[in-house]
JSON list of C-alpha atoms in Angstrom, two decimals:
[
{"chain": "A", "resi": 1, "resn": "UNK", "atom": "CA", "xyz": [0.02, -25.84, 7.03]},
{"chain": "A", "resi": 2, "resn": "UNK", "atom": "CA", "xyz": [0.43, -26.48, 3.06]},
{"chain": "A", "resi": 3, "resn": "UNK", "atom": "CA", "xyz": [3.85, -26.41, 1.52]},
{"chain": "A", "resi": 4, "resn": "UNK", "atom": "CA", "xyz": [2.33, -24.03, -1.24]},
{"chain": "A", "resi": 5, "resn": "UNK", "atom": "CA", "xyz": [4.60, -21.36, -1.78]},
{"chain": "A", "resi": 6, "resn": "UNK", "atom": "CA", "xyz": [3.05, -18.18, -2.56]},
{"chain": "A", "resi": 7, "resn": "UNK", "atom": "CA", "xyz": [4.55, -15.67, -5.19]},
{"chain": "A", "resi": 8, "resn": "UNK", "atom": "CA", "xyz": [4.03, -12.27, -4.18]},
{"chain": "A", "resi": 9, "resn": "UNK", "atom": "CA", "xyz": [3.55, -9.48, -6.03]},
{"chain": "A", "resi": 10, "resn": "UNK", "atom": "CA", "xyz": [3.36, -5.32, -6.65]},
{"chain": "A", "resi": 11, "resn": "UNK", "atom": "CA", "xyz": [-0.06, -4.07, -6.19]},
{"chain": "A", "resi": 12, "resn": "UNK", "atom": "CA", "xyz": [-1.89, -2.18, -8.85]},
{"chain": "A", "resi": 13, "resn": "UNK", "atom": "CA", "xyz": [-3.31, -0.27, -6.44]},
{"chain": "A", "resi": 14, "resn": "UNK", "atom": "CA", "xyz": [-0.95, 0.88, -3.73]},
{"chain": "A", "resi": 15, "resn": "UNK", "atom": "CA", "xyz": [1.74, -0.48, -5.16]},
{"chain": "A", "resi": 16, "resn": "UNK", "atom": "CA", "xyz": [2.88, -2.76, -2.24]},
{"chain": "A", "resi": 17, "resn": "UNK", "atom": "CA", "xyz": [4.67, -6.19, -2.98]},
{"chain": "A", "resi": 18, "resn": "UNK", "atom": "CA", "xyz": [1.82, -7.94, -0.95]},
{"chain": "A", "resi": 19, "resn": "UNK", "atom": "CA", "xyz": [-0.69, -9.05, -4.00]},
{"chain": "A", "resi": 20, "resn": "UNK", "atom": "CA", "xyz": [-1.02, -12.76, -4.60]},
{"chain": "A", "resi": 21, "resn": "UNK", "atom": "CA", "xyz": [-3.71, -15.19, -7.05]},
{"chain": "A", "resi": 22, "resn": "UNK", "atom": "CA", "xyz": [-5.99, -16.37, -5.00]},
{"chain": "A", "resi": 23, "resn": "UNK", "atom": "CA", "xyz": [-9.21, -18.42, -6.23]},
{"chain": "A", "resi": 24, "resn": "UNK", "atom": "CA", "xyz": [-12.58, -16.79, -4.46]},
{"chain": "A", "resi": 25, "resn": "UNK", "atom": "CA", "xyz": [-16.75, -17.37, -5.05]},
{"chain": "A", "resi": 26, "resn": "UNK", "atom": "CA", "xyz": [-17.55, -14.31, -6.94]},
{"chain": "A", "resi": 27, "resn": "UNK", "atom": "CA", "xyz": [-21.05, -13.10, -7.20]},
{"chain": "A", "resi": 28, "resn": "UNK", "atom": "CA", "xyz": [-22.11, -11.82, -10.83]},
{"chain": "A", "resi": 29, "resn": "UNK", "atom": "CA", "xyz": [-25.95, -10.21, -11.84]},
{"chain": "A", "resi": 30, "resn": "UNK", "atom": "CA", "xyz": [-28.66, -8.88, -9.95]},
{"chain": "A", "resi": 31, "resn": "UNK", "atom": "CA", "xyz": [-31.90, -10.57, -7.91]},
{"chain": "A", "resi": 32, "resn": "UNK", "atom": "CA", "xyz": [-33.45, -13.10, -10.00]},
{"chain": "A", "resi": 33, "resn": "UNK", "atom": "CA", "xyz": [-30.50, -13.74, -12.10]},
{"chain": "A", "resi": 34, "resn": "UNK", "atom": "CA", "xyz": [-28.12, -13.43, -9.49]},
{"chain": "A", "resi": 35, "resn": "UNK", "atom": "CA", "xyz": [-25.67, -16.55, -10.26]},
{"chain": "A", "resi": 36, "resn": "UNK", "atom": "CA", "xyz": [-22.27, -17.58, -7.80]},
{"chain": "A", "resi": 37, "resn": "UNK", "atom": "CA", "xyz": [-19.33, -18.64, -9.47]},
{"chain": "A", "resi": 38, "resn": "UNK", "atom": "CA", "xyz": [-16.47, -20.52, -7.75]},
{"chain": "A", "resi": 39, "resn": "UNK", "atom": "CA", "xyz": [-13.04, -20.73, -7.89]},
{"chain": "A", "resi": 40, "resn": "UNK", "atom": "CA", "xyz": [-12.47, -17.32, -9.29]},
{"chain": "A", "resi": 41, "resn": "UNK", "atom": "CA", "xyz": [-8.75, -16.46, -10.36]},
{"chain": "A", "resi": 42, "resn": "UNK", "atom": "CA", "xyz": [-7.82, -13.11, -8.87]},
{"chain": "A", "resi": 43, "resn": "UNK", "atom": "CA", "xyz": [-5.17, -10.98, -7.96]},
{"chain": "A", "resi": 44, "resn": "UNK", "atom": "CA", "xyz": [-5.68, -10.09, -4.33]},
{"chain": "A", "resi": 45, "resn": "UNK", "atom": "CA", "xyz": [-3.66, -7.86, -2.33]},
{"chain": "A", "resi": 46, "resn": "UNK", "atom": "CA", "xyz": [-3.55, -8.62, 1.52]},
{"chain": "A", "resi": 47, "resn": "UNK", "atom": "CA", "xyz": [-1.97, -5.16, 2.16]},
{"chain": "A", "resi": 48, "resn": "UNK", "atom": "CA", "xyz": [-5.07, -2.64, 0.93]},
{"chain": "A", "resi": 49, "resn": "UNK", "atom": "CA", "xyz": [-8.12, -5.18, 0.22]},
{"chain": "A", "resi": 50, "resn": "UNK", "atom": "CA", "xyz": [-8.09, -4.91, -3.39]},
{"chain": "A", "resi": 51, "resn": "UNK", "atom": "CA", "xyz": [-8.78, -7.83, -5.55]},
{"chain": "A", "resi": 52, "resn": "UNK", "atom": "CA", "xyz": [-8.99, -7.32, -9.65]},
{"chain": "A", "resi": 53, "resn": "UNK", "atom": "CA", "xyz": [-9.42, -9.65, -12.39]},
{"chain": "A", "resi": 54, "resn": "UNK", "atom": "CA", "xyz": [-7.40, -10.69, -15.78]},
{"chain": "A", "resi": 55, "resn": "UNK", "atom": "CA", "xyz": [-9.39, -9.15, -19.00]},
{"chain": "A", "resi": 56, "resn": "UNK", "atom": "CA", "xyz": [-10.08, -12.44, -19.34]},
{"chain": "A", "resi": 57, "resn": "UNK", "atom": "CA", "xyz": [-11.77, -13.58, -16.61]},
{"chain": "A", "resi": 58, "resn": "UNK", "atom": "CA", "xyz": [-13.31, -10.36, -16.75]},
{"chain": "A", "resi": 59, "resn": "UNK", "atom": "CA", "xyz": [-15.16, -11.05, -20.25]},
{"chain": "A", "resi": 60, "resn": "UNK", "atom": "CA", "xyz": [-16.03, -14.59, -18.69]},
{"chain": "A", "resi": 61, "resn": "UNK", "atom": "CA", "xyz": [-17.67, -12.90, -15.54]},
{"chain": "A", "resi": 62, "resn": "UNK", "atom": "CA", "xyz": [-19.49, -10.63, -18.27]},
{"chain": "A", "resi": 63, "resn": "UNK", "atom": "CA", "xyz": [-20.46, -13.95, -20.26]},
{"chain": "A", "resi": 64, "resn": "UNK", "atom": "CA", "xyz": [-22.25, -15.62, -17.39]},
{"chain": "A", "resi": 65, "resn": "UNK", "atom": "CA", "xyz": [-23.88, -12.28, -16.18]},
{"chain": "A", "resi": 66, "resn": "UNK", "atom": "CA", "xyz": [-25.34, -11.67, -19.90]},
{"chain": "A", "resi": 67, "resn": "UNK", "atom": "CA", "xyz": [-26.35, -14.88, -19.43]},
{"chain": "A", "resi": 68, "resn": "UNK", "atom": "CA", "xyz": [-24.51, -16.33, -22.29]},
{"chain": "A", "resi": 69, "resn": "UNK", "atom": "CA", "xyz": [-22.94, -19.35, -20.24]},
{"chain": "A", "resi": 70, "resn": "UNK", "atom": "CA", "xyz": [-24.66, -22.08, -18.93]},
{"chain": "A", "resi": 71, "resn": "UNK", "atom": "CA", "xyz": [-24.77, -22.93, -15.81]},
{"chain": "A", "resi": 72, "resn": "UNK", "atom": "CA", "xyz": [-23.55, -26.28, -14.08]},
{"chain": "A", "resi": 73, "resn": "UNK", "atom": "CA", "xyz": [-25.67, -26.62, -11.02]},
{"chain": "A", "resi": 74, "resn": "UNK", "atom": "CA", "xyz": [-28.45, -25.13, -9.34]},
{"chain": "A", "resi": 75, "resn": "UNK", "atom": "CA", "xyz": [-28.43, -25.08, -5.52]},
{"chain": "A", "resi": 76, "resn": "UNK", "atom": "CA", "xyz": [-30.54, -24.09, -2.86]},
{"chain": "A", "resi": 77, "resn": "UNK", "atom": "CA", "xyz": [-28.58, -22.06, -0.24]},
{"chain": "A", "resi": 78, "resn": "UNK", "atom": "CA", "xyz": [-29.19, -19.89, 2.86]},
{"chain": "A", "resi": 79, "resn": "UNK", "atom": "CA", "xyz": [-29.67, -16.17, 2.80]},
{"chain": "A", "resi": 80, "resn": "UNK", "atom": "CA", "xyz": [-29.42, -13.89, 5.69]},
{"chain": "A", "resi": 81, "resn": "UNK", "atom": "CA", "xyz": [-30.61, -10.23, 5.43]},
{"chain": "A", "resi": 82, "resn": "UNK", "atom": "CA", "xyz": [-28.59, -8.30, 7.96]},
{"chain": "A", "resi": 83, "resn": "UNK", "atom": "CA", "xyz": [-31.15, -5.97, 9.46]}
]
């Protein structure tokens, strides 16, 4: 159990005091230039599901999907295609 204490707070969405940052793989672009980026900061909210971004990590998501950032690693991982 870690002694992290988490600071809640109110939802954007429904408003609840339940939303926390959280750090999360996020998956930016399409097929070929599909790219996974980890360690995401985000807002999540435990209470309805939703999980939003600060502008700027937003513009930085953008960056790496216009392909404008490098990336730092290539890796080969598993994909599963539910059927």
């Amino acid at each position: 159990m870690s002694n992290k204490r988490e600071t809640l707070v109110r939802c954007d969405l429904c408003g609840q005091l339940t939303a926390c940052e959280v750090r999360r793989p996020q998956i930016v672009g399409k097929a070929d230039r599909m790219v996974v980026v980890e360690n995401v900061p985000m807002t999540s909210c435990s209470n309805c599901g939703h999980d939003y971004f600060s502008a700027e990590v937003a513009r930085m998501l953008d960056a790496v999907r216009s392909g404008q950032q490098h990336l730092t690693s290539r890796r080969s991982i598993p994909v599963f295609e539910f059927a």
